[in-house]
Coordinates of N, CA and C in Angstrom, one line a residue:
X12 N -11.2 -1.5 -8.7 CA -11.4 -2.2 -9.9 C -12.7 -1.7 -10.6
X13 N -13.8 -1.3 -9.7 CA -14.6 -0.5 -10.1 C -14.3 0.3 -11.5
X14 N -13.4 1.2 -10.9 CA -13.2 2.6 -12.0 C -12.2 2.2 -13.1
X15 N -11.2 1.0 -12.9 CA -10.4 0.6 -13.9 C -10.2 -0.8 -13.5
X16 N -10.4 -1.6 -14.6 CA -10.5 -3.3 -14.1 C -9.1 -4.1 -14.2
X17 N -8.4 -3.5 -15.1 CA -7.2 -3.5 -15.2 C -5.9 -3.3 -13.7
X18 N -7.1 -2.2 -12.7 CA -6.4 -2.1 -11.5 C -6.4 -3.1 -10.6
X19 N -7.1 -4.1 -11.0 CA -7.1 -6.0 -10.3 C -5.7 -6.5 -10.6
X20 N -5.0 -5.8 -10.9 CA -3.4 -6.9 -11.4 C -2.4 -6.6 -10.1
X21 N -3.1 -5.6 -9.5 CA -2.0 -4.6 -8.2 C -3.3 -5.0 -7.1
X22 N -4.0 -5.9 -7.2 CA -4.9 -5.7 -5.4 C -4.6 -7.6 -6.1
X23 N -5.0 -7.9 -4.3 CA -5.5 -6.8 -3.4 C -4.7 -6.4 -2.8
X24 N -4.3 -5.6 -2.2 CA -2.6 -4.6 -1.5 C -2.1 -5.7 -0.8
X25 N -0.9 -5.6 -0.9 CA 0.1 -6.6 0.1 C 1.1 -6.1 0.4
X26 N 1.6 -6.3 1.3 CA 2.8 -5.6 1.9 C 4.4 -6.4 2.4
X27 N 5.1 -6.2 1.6 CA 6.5 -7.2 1.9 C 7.4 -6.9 3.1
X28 N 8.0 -7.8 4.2 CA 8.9 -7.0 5.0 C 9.9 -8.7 4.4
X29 N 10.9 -7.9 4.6 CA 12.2 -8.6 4.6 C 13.6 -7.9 5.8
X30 N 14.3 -8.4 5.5 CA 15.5 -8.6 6.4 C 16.8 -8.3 5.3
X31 N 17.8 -6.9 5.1 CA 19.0 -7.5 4.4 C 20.0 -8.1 5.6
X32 N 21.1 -8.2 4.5 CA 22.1 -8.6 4.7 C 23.2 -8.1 6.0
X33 N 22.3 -7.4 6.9 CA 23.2 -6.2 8.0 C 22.0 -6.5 9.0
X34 N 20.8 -6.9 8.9 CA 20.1 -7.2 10.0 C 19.2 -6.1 9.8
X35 N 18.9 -5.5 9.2 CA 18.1 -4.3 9.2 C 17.0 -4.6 7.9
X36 N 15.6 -4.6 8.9 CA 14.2 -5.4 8.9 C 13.5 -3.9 8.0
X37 N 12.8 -4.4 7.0 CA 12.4 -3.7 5.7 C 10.4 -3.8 6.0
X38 N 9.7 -3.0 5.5 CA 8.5 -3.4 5.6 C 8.1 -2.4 4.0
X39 N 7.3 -2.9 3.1 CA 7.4 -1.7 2.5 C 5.9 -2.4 1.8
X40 N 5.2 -1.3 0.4 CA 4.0 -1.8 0.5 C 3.7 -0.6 -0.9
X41 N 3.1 -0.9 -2.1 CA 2.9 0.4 -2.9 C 1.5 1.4 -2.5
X42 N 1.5 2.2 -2.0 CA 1.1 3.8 -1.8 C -0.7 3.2 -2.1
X43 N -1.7 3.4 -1.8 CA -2.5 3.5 -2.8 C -2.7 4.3 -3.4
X44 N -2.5 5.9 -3.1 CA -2.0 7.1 -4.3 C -1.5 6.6 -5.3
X45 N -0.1 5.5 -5.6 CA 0.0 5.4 -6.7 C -0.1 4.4 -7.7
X46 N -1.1 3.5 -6.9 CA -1.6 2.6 -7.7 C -3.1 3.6 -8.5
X47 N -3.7 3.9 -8.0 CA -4.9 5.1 -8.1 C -4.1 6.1 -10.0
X48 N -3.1 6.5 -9.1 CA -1.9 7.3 -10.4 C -2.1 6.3 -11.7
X49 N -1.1 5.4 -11.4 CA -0.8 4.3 -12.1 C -2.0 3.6 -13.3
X50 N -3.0 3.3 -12.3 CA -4.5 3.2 -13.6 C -5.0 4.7 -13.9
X51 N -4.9 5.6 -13.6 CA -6.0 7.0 -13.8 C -7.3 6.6 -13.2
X52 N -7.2 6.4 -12.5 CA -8.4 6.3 -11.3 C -8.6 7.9 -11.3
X53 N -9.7 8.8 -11.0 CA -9.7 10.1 -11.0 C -11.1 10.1 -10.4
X54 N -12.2 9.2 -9.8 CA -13.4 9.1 -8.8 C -13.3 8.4 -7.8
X55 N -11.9 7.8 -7.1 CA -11.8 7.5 -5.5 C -11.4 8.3 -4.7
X56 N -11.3 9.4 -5.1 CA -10.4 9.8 -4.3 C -10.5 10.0 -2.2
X57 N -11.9 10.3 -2.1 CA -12.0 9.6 -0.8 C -11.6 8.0 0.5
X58 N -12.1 7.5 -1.1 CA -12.0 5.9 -0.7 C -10.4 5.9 -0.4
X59 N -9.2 6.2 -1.4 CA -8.1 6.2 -1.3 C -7.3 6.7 0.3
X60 N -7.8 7.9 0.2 CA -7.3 8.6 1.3 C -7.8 8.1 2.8
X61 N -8.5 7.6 3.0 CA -9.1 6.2 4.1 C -8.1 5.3 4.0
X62 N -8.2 4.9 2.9 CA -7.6 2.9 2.7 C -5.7 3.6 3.0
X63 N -5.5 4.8 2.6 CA -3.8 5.1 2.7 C -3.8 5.2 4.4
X64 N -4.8 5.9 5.1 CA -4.4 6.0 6.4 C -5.0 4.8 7.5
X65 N -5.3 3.9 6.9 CA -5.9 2.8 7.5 C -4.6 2.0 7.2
X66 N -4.0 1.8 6.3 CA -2.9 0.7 6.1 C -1.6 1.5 6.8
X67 N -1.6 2.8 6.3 CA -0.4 3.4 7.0 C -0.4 3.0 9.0
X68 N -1.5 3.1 9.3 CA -1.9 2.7 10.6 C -1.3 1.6 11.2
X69 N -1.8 0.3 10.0 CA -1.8 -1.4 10.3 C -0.1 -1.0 10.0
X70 N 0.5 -1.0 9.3 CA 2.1 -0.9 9.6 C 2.7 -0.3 10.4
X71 N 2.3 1.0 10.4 CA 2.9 1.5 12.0 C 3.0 1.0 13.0
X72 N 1.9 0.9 13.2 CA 1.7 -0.3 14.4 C 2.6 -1.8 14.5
X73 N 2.3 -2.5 13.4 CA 3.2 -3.5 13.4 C 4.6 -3.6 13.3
X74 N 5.2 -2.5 12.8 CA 6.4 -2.2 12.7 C 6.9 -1.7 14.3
X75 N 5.9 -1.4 14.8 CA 6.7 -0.6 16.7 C 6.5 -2.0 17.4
X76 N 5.8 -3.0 17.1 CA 5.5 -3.7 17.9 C 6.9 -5.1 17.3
X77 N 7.8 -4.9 17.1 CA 8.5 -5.7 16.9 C 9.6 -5.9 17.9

């Protein structure tokens, strides 16, 4: 929100899992790559690449442990 304040309408990240109709369990979550895209963010790009493999992490993990 720093670089684009308008990027406060997509944080703070959240992540949906659901269930369809066949029993087959969903987790899903928007990229920070393309929220970063999405406002033209063009000065995080370290911060980004942390926060994508820190959350890719927290779901991985949560998702095996089911």
């Amino acid at each position: 929100m720093q670089s684009n304040v308008v990027m406060g309408i997509d944080l703070p990240l959240k992540a949906l899992a659901y269930q369809d109709p066949d029993g087959q369990v969903y987790l899903v979550y928007n990229h920070p790559g393309y929220l970063v895209c999405r406002h033209g963010v063009t000065d995080m790009n370290k911060l980004v690449s942390a926060i994508s493999r820190i959350l890719a992490n927290l779901t991985d993990d949560a998702v095996q442990k089911q």
